[in-house]
Structure formats: C-alpha cells, structure tokens
Tab-separated table of C-alpha atoms in Angstrom:
chain	number	residue	atom	x	y	z
S	1279	GLN	CA	90.304	-52.879	151.003
S	1280	VAL	CA	86.758	-51.721	151.317
S	1281	LYS	CA	87.439	-49.095	154.131
S	1282	PRO	CA	87.216	-46.261	152.273
S	1283	GLN	CA	84.415	-47.543	150.080
S	1284	PHE	CA	82.643	-47.994	153.557
S	1285	GLU	CA	83.677	-44.359	155.105
S	1286	SER	CA	82.319	-42.722	151.853
S	1287	ARG	CA	79.188	-44.181	152.054
S	1288	VAL	CA	78.752	-43.600	155.954
S	1289	ASN	CA	80.291	-40.096	155.436
S	1290	GLY	CA	82.792	-40.878	158.323
S	1291	THR	CA	86.138	-42.080	159.084
S	1292	TYR	CA	87.368	-44.659	161.387
S	1293	GLY	CA	90.475	-45.327	163.440
S	1294	ILE	CA	89.720	-48.579	164.345
S	1295	PHE	CA	88.689	-51.063	161.304
S	1296	GLN	CA	89.340	-54.766	162.241
S	1297	ALA	CA	88.024	-57.598	160.886
S	1298	ILE	CA	86.724	-59.790	163.726
S	1299	VAL	CA	84.621	-62.802	161.625
S	1300	TYR	CA	83.548	-63.762	158.238
S	1301	ARG	CA	81.587	-66.314	156.258
S	1302	THR	CA	81.380	-66.600	152.713
S	1303	GLN	CA	78.500	-67.624	149.924
S	1304	VAL	CA	79.925	-68.888	146.607
S	1305	VAL	CA	77.814	-66.997	143.678
S	1306	ALA	CA	79.643	-65.937	140.381
S	1307	GLY	CA	82.468	-65.030	142.418
S	1308	ILE	CA	82.294	-64.901	146.457
S	1309	ASN	CA	80.016	-62.909	148.800
S	1310	TYR	CA	82.070	-62.001	152.278
S	1311	PHE	CA	80.004	-61.437	155.089
S	1312	ILE	CA	82.210	-59.535	157.559
S	1313	LYS	CA	81.839	-58.398	161.113
S	1314	VAL	CA	84.171	-55.456	161.480
S	1315	GLN	CA	85.117	-53.792	164.944
S	1316	VAL	CA	85.124	-49.786	164.326
S	1317	SER	CA	85.415	-48.705	168.133
S	1318	ASP	CA	85.945	-50.312	171.426
S	1319	THR	CA	81.950	-50.988	171.593
S	1320	ASP	CA	80.636	-50.762	167.768
S	1321	TYR	CA	80.547	-53.073	165.056
S	1322	VAL	CA	79.398	-53.155	161.759
S	1323	HIS	CA	78.689	-56.100	158.972
S	1324	LEU	CA	79.941	-55.686	155.557
S	1325	ARG	CA	78.880	-57.639	152.381
S	1326	VAL	CA	81.811	-57.386	150.135
S	1327	PHE	CA	81.717	-59.055	146.639
S	1328	GLN	CA	84.618	-60.569	145.019
S	1329	SER	CA	84.530	-61.363	141.425
S	1330	LEU	CA	86.093	-64.389	139.725
S	1331	PRO	CA	89.885	-63.927	139.132
S	1332	HIS	CA	89.668	-63.800	135.213
S	1333	GLU	CA	87.537	-60.542	135.581
S	1334	ASN	CA	90.599	-58.642	137.333
S	1335	GLN	CA	88.379	-56.532	139.690
S	1336	GLY	CA	88.952	-55.992	143.479
S	1337	PRO	CA	86.456	-56.302	146.084
S	1338	SER	CA	83.466	-54.067	146.189
S	1339	LEU	CA	81.143	-52.976	149.026
S	1340	VAL	CA	77.794	-54.300	148.138
S	1341	SER	CA	75.875	-53.830	151.662
S	1342	PHE	CA	76.595	-53.020	155.127
S	1343	GLU	CA	74.686	-53.007	158.240
S	1344	THR	CA	75.763	-50.524	161.158
S	1345	GLY	CA	74.785	-50.827	165.066
S	1346	LYS	CA	75.828	-53.984	165.625
S	1347	THR	CA	77.540	-55.315	168.729
S	1348	ARG	CA	80.166	-58.218	169.042
S	1349	ASP	CA	77.437	-60.767	169.743
S	1350	ASP	CA	75.128	-60.056	167.126
S	1351	PRO	CA	75.113	-63.079	164.632
S	1352	LEU	CA	76.672	-62.911	161.394
S	1353	ALA	CA	73.856	-63.744	158.563
S	1354	TYR	CA	72.906	-62.936	155.078
S	1355	PHE	CA	71.587	-59.804	154.418
C-alpha cells in the first residue's frame, strides 16, 4: 500500500517490491519497520505508520533508508 508513496519520494519505479521482514513498535498506532527487496541485490528499509482503527486512515510512509543489503539489520530509524 505504500509503494506509490515511496516511488514518488525517490522519483523512481520498481518492478520488485517484496517485503522480506518487519518489526513493529506500538505508539498511538503502530510503526512498522519493513525490509523491502527492490531488485536482485538492493533493499530499502521503510518506516510505515498505521494510525488507530477509529481514525480511518491508511498506512503512511514516514521515513525510509536506501542502499541496504539483505544482511543489514532492521532497526529503528
């Protein structure tokens, strides 16, 4: 659901956009930290915020880190 937000912020498109692993952090909603494969060797880390259900808002891309590898640890950023 956040692929279009990511592509517009990096001004590019990706044929591969596969979530590999994720972690969560409960706040006033949930932060998802997601490792996403964008090519055979390239990965990005996304921080996506999902608000509480009663707010009726979809997930939003808060932050991202590019230039990651499959072995880079997924940590808070």
